[in-house]
Coordinates of C-alpha atoms in Angstrom, one line a residue:
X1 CA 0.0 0.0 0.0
X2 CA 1.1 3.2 -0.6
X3 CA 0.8 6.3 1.9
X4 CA 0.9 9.7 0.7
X5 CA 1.2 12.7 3.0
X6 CA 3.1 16.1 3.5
X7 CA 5.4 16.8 6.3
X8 CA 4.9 20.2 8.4
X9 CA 8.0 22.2 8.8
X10 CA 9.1 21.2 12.5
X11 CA 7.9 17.6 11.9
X12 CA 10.2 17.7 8.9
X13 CA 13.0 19.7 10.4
X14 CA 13.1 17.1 13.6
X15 CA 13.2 14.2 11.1
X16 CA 16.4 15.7 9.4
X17 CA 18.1 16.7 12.0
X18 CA 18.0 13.1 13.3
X19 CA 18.7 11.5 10.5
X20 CA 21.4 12.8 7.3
X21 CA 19.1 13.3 4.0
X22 CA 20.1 10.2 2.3
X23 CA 19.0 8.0 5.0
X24 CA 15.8 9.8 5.6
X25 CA 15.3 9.2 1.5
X26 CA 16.3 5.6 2.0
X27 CA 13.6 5.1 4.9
X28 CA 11.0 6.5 2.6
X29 CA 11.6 3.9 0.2
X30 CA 11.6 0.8 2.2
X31 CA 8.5 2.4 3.5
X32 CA 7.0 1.9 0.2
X33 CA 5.5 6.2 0.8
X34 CA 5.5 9.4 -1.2
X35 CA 6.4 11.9 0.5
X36 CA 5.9 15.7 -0.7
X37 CA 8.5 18.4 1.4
X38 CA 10.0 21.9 0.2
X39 CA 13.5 21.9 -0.5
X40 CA 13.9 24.6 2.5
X41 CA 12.9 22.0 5.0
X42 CA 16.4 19.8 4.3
X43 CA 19.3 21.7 6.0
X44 CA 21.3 18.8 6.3
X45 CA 21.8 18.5 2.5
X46 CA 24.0 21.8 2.5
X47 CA 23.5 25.0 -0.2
X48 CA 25.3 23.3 -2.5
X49 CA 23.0 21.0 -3.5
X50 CA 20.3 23.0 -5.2
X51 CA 22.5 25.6 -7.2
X52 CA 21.0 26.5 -10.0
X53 CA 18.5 24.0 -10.2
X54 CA 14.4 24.8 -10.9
X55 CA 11.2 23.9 -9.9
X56 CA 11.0 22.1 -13.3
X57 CA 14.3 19.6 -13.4
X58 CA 13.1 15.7 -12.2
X59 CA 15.8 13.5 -10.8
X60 CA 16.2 9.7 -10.2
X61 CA 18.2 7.9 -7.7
X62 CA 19.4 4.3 -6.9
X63 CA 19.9 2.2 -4.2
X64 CA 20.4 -1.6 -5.0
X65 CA 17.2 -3.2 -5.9
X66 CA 14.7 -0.2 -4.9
X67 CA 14.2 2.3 -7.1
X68 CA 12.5 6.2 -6.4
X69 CA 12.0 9.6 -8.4
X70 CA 12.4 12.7 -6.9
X71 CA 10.3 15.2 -8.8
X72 CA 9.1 18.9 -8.3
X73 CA 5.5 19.9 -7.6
X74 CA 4.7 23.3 -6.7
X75 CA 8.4 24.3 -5.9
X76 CA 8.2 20.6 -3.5
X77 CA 10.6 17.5 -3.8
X78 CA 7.9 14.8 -4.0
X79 CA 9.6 11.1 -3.5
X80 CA 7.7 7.8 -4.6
X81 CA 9.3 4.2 -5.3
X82 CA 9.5 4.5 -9.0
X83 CA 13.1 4.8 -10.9
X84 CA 16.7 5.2 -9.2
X85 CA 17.5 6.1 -5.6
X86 CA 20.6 7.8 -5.0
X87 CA 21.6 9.8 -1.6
X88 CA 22.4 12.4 -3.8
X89 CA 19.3 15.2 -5.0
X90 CA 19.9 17.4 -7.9
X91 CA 22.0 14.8 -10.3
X92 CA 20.4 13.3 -12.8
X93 CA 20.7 9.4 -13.6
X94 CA 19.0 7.8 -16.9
X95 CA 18.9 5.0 -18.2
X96 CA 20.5 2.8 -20.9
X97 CA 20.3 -0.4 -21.7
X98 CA 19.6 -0.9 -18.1
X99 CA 22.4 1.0 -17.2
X100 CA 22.1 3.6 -14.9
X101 CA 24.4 6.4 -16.3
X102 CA 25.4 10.5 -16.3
X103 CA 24.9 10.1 -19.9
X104 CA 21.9 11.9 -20.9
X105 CA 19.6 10.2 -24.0
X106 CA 21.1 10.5 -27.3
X107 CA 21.2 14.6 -28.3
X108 CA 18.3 16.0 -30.9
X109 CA 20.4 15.9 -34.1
X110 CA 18.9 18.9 -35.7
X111 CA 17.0 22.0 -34.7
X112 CA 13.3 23.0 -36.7
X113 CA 11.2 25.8 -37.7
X114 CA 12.7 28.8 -37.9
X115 CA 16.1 27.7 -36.3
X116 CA 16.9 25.7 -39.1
X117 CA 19.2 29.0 -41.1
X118 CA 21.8 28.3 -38.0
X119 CA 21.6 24.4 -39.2
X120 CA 22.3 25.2 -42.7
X121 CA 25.1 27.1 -40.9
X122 CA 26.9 25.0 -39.5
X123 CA 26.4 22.4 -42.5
X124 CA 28.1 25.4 -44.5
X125 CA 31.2 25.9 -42.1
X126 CA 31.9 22.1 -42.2
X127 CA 31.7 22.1 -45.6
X128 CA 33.1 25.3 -47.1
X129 CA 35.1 24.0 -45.6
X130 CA 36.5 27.1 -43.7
X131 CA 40.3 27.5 -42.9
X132 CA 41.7 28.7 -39.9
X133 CA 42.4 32.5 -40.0
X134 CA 46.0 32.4 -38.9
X135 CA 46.6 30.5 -41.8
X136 CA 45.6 32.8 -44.5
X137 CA 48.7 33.2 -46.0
X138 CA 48.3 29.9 -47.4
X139 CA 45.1 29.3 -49.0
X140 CA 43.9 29.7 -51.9
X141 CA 41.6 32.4 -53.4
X142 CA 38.4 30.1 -53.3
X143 CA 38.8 29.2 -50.0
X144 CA 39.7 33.0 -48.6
X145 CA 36.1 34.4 -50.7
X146 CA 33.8 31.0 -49.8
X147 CA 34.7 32.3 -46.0
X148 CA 34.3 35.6 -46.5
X149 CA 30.9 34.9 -48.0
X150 CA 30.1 32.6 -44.7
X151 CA 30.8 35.2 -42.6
X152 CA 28.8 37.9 -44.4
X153 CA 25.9 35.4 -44.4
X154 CA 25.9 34.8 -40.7
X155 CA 26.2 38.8 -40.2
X156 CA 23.0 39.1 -42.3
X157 CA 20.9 36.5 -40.2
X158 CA 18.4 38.4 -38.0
X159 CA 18.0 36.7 -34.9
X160 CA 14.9 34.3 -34.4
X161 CA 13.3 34.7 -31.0
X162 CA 14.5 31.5 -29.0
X163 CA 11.6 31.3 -26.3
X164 CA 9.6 29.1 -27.2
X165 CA 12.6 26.6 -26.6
X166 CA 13.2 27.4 -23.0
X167 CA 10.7 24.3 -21.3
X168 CA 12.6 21.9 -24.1
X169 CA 16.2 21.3 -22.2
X170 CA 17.3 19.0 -25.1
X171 CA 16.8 21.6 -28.3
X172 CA 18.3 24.1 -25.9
X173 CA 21.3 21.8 -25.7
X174 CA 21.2 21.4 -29.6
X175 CA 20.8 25.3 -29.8
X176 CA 23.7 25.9 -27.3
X177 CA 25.9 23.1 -29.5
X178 CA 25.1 24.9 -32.9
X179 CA 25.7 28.4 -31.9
X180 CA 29.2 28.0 -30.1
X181 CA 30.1 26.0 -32.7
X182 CA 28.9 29.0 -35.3
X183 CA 30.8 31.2 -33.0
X184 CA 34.3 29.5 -32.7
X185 CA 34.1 28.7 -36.5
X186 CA 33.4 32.7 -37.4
X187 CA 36.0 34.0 -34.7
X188 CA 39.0 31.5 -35.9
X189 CA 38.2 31.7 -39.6
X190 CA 38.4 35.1 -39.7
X191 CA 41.4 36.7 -40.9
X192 CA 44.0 39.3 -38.9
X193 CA 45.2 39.9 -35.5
X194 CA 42.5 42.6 -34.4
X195 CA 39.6 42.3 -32.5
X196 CA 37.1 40.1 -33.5
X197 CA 33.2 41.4 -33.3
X198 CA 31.0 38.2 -33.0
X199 CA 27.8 39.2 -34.9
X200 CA 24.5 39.5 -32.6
X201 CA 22.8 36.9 -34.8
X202 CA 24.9 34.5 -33.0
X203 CA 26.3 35.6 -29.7
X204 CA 23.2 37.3 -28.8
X205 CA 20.8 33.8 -28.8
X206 CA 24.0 32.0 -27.2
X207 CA 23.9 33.9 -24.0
X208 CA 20.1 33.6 -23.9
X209 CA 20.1 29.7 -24.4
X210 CA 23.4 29.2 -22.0
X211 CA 21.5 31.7 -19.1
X212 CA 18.3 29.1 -19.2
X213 CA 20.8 26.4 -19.0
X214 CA 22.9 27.8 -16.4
X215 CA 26.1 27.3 -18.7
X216 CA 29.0 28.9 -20.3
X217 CA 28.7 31.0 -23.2
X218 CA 30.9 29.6 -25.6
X219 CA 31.9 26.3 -26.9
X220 CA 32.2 23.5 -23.9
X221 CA 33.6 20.2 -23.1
X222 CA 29.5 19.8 -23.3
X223 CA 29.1 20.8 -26.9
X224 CA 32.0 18.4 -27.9
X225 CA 31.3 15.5 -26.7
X226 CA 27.8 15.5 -24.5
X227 CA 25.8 17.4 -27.1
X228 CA 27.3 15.5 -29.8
X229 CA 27.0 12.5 -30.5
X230 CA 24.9 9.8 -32.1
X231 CA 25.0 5.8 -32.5
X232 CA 27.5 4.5 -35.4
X233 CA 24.9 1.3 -35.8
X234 CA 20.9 2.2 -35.2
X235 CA 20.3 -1.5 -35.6
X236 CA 22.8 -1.7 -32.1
X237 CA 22.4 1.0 -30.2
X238 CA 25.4 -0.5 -27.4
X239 CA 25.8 2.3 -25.3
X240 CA 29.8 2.6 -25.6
X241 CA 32.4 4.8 -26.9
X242 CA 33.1 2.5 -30.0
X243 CA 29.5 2.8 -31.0
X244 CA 29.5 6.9 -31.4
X245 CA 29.8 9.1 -33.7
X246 CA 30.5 13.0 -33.5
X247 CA 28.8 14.4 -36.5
X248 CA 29.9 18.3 -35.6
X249 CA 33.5 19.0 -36.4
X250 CA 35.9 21.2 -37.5
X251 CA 38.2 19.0 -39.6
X252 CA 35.1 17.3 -41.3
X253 CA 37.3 17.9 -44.2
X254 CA 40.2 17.8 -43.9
X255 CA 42.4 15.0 -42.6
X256 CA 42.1 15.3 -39.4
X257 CA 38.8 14.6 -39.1
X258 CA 39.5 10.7 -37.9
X259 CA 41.6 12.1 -35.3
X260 CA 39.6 14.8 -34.3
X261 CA 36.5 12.3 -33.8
X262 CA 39.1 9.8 -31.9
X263 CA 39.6 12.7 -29.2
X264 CA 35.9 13.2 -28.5
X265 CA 35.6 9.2 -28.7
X266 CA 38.8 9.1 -25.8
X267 CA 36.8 11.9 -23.8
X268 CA 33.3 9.7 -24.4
X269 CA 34.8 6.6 -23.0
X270 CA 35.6 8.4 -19.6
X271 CA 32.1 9.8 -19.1
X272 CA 31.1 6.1 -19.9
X273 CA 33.2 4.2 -17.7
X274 CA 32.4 6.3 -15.0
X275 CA 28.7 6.0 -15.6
X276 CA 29.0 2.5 -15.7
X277 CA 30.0 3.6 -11.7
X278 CA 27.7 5.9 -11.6
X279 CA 26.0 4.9 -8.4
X280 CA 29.1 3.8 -6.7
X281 CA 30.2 7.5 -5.4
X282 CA 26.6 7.9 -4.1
X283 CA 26.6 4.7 -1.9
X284 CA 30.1 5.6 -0.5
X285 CA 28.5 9.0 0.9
X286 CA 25.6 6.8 1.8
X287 CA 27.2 4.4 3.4
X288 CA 30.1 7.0 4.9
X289 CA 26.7 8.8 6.7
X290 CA 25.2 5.4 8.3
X291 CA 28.7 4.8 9.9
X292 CA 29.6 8.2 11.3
X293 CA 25.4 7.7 12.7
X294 CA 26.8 4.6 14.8
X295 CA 26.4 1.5 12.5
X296 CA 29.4 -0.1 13.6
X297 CA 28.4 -3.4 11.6
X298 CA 31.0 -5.0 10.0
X299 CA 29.2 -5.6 7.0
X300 CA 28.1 -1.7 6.3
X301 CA 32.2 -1.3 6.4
X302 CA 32.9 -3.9 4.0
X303 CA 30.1 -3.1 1.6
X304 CA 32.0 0.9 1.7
X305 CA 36.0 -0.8 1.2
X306 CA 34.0 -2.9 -1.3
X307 CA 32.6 0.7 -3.2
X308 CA 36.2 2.5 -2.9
X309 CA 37.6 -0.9 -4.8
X310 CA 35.0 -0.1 -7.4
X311 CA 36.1 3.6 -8.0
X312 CA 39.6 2.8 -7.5
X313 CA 39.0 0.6 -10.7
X314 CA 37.4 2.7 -12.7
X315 CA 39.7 6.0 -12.2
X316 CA 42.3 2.9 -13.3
X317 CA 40.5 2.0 -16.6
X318 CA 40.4 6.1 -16.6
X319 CA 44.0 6.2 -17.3
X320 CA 44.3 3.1 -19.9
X321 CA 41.6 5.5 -21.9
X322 CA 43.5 8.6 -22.5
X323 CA 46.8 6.0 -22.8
X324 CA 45.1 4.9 -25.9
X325 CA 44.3 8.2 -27.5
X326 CA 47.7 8.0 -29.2
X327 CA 46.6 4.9 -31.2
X328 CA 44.0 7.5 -33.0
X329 CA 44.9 10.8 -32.2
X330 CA 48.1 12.5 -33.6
X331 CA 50.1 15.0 -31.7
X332 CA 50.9 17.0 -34.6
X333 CA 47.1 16.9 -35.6
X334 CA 45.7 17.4 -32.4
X335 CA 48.0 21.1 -32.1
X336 CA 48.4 21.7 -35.7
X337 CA 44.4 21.6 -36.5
X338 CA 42.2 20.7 -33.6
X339 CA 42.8 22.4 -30.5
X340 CA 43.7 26.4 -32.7
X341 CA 39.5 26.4 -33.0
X342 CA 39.2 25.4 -29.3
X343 CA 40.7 28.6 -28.4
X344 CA 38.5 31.0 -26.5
X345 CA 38.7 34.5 -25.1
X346 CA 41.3 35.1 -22.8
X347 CA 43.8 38.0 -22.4
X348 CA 47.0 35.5 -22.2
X349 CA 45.9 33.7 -25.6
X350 CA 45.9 37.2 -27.8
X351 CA 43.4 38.4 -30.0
X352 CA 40.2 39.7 -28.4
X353 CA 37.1 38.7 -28.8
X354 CA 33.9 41.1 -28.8
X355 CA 30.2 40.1 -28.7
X356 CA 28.5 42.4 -30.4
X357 CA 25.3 44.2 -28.5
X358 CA 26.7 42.1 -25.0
X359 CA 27.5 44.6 -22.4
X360 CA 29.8 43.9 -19.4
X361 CA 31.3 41.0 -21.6
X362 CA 34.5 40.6 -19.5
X363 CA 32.2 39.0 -16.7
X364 CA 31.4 36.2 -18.7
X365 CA 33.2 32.8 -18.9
X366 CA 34.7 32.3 -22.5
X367 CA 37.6 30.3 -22.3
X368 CA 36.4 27.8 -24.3
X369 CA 36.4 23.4 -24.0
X370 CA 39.1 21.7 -22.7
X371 CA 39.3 18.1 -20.8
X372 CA 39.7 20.0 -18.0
X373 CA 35.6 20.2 -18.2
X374 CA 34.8 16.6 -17.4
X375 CA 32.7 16.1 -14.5
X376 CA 34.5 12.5 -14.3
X377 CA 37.3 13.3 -12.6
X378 CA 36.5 16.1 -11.2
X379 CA 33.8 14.4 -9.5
X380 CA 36.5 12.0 -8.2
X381 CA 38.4 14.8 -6.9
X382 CA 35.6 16.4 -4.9
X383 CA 34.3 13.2 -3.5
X384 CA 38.2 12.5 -2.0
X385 CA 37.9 15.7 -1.0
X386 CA 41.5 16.7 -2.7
X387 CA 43.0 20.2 -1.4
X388 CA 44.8 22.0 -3.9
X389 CA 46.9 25.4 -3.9
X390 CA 45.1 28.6 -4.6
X391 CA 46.0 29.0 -8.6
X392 CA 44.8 25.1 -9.2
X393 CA 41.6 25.6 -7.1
X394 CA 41.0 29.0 -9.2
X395 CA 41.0 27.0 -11.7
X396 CA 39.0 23.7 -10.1
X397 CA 36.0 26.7 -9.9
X398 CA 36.8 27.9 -12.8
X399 CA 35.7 25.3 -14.4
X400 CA 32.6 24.1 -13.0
X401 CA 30.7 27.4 -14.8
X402 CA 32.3 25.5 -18.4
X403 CA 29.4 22.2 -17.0
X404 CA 25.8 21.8 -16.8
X405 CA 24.1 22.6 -13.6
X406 CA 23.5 19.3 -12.7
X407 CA 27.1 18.9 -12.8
X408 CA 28.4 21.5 -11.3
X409 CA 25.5 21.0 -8.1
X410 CA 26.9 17.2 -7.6
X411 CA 30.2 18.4 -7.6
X412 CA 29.8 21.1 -5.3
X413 CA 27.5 18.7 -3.0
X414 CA 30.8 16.5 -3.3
X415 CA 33.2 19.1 -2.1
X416 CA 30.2 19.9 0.8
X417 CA 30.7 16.2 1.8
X418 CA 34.1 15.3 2.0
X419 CA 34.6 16.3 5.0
X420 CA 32.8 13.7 6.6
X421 CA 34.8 11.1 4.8
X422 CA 37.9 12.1 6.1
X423 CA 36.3 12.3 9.4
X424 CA 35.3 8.6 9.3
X425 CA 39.0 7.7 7.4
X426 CA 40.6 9.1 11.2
X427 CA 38.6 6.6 13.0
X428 CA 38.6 3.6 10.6
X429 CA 42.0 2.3 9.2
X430 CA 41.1 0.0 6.9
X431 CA 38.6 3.1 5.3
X432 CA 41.9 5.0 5.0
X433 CA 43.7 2.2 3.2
X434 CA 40.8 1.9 0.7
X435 CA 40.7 5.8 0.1
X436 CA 44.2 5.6 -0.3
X437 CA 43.5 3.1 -3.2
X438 CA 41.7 5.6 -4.7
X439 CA 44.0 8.3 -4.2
X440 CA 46.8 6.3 -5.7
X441 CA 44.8 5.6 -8.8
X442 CA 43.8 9.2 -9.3
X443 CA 47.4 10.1 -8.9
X444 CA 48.4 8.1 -11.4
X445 CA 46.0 9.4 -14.0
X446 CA 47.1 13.1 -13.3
X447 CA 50.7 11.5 -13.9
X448 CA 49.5 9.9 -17.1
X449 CA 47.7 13.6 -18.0
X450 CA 50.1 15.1 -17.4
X451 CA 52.5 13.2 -20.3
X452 CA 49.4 13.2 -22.5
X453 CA 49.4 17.1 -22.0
X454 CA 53.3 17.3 -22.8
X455 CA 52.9 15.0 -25.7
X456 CA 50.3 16.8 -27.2
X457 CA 50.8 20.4 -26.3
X458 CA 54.3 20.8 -25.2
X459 CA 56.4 18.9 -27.3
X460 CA 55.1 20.3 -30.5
X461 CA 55.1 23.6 -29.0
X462 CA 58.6 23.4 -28.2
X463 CA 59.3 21.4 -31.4
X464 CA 59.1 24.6 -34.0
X465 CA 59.5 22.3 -37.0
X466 CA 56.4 20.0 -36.4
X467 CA 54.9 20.3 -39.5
X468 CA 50.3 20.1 -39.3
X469 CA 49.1 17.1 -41.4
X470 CA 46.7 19.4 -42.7
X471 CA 48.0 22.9 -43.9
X472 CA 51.8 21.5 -44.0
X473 CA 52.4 24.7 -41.5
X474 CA 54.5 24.4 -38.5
X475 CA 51.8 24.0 -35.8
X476 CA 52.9 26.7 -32.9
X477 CA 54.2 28.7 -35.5
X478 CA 55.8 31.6 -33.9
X479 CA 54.9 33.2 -36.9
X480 CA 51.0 32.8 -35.7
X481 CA 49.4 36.1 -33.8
X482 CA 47.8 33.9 -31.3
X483 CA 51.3 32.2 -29.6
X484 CA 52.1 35.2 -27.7
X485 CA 54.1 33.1 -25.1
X486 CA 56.7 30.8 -24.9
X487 CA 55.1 28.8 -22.6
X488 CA 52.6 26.1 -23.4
X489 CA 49.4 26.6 -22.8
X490 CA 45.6 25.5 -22.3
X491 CA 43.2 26.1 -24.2
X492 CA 41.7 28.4 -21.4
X493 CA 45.2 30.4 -21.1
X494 CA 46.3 28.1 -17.9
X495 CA 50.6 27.1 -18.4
X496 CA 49.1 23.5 -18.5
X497 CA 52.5 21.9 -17.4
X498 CA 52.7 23.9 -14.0
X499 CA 49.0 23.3 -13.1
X500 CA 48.6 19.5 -14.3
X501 CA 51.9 19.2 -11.9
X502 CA 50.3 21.1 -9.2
X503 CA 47.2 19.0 -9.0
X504 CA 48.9 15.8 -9.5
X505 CA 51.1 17.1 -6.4
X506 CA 48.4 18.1 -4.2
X507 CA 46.7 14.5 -5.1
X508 CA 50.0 12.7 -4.5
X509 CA 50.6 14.2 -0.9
X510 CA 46.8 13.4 0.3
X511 CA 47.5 9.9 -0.9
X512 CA 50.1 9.5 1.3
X513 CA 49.0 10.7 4.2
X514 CA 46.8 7.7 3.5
X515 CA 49.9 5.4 3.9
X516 CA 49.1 4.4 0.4
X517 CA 51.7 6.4 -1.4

């Protein structure tokens, strides 16, 4: 039977104060009730939690067999046994396959009505196919007027009102995905070192669509390889990395297109494997909250050492992913004629950027996608509760506004958390040994990023003769406006060898105070 009834605000208040969130949830279920209370009425879930969330998102959450929805109603949570019970309100799970995943259902491939001039867009820019700017010198007379002529058609576009997409989160996602991509092809395409003036017929609906998402206004780690995908077989439909395809890209022509689509495949496979885990982190804050209560069962222990084995795994198969991105991802190619239309705006990467009609611009976050993006590991990080110097956790923040709310809320609900993980890893040794596990693992995949970083961006950097695949140009030509420094970069402006060291440091030494170093 099921019992439906609304708490008062003391009744409520009492119960959570007893009890942490998750366990009060977990009751609920094994109840078999639905239960309708305000979000105000759970202190013990901390501020973090509902950041940037609305009264219209639904989330699912797991716990072994039983299965509940949390949805809104009225500006109330309401919780009935029905889908996926985690400890953890304001991240979404869905479904594949059976699979509880981060992964959201495969993106809308094409935007209608009157939004279809930006898909015809896009189509154009692929297919032009337009050439970076910086490399002007070296094309031909076609190729400089077909851009010109892009760019002159985009200026001419008059702006469709983009409300009536604000209740539909996927087309806002496709809309977000085709205007940055409109943007970072029109801004790196076009000839010079002066400012660039992004047209209002593009930058203008983008910071519209990313406000209503709660998301960067410019091209994300989200548009690359979230927002952009599709199954390679229909007739399949596996849910796995080998099974996408990443039909937006700026190399569609050129050569580099296999390697450009094996980067976004590399970065896939993480999100994947750790969806694969995606309940795992969940239980461990779970399961960290019933201990620190006074469950000093054996078993609840072993079931936690049991989850930090799981994570420790999958950080693990983390690291053999981005070893085999050299297998189908050249260095030369990657630096030469993917990452130059990464770049965003930032005052250490040169040429400015302007959005035409934007006021207050330099308050916006444009530095444009970069692994650095993935709520994988930095989900990972959080969780362990990882302190880092002031200049890497700049840039730990930094980074969250470059991912979806729902990201960014878990994350910051992680880092809210960790606290009481290290408080139960002080009174339970064995606990320790299996964070350090973890802690080991995640060190070694910054130690592994980190060689990926100097393979791909500092060696050819410092290698001024590497010659792109593509244009037969020396990629990190100091002839190019845009390498204004010596020092190898991000795509964000960070020196990427001093902070990947950094982080990898600050990992390193919390994994040894585990013992586990």
């Amino acid at each position: 039977m099921v019992f439906a009834f609304r708490l008062s605000f003391c009744l409520a208040h009492r119960f959570s104060a007893q009890l942490p969130v998750s366990l009060m949830m977990k009751h609920c279920a094994q109840a078999d009730m639905n239960i309708i209370f305000s979000r105000q009425l759970l202190p013990s879930c901390g501020p973090a939690i509902f950041n940037g969330l609305t009264d219209t998102d639904d989330f699912n959450f797991e716990s072994g067999s039983r299965t509940v929805s949390i949805g809104h109603c009225s500006g109330n949570f309401i919780l009935s046994p029905k889908m996926v019970y985690n400890p953890m309100p304001g991240y979404p799970l869905f479904q594949h396959h059976g699979m509880a995943t981060f992964f959201s259902s495969e993106p809308l491939d094409r935007l209608d009505g009157e939004f279809v001039i930006y898909e015809n867009l896009l189509e154009n820019a692929m297919t032009c196919p337009l050439t970076l700017g910086e490399e002007q010198d070296s094309v031909t007379s076609g190729q400089y007027l077909s851009g010109a002529r892009w760019r002159h058609e985009v200026q001419s576009v008059i702006a469709p009102d983009f409300s009536s997409l604000k209740e539909d989160k996927r087309m806002l996602q496709r809309a977000h995905h085709v205007l940055a991509f409109l943007i970072h092809f029109y801004v790196h395409s076009t000839p010079g070192t002066d400012a660039v003036i992004v047209p209002k017929s593009i930058c203008l609906p983008l910071v519209v669509v990313s406000d209503w998402l709660g998301i960067a206004p410019i091209l994300t780690y989200s548009d690359v390889v979230w927002w952009n995908w599709t199954y390679a077989d229909n007739s399949n439909a596996a849910f796995d990395a080998s099974n996408m395809v990443f039909p937006t890209l700026f190399n569609s022509m050129h050569e580099a297109r296999e390697d450009e689509e094996e980067f976004y495949r590399s970065c896939a496979a993480i999100e994947i494997r750790r969806n694969s885990n995606a309940s795992t982190m969940f239980e461990i804050l779970q399961l960290t909250d019933i201990i620190l209560e006074g469950n000093t069962q054996d078993s609840i222990r072993h079931e936690l050492i049991d989850h930090f084995r799981n994570l420790s795994d999958a950080v693990q198969d983390f690291t053999s992913t981005i070893l085999c991105l050299k297998q189908g991802c050249r260095p030369d190619a990657f630096y030469g004629s993917i990452r130059p239309w990464f770049r965003g705006f930032h005052p250490a990467c040169g040429r400015k950027w302007v959005y035409e009609c934007i006021e207050n611009m330099e308050e916006l976050p444009l530095l444009g996608p970069s692994a650095g993006q993935t709520p994988a590991i930095n989900a990972v990080d959080a969780l362990m509760g990882v302190e880092h110097g002031p200049d890497s956790q700049a840039f730990m923040d930094e980074v969250l506004e470059y991912m979806p709310k729902e990201q960014r809320a878990m994350i910051r609900q992680f880092r809210y958390q960790a606290p009481r993980l290290h408080q139960l890893m002080e009174r339970c040794p064995d606990v320790r040994l299996a964070c350090g596990e973890v802690l080991k693992a995640l060190t070694d995949f910054r130690s592994e990023h980190l060689k990926v970083a100097v393979r791909y961006i500092v060696n050819p950097k410092n290698r001024g003769s590497l010659t792109c695949p593509v244009t037969g140009k020396m990629a990190g030509s100091a002839a190019s406006p845009h390498n204004i420094s010596a020092k190898s970069r991000g795509t964000g402006g960070t020196e990427i060898s001093k902070l990947l060291k950094a982080i990898r440091d600050a990992t390193k030494q919390l994994a040894a105070s585990a013992q586990v170093a």
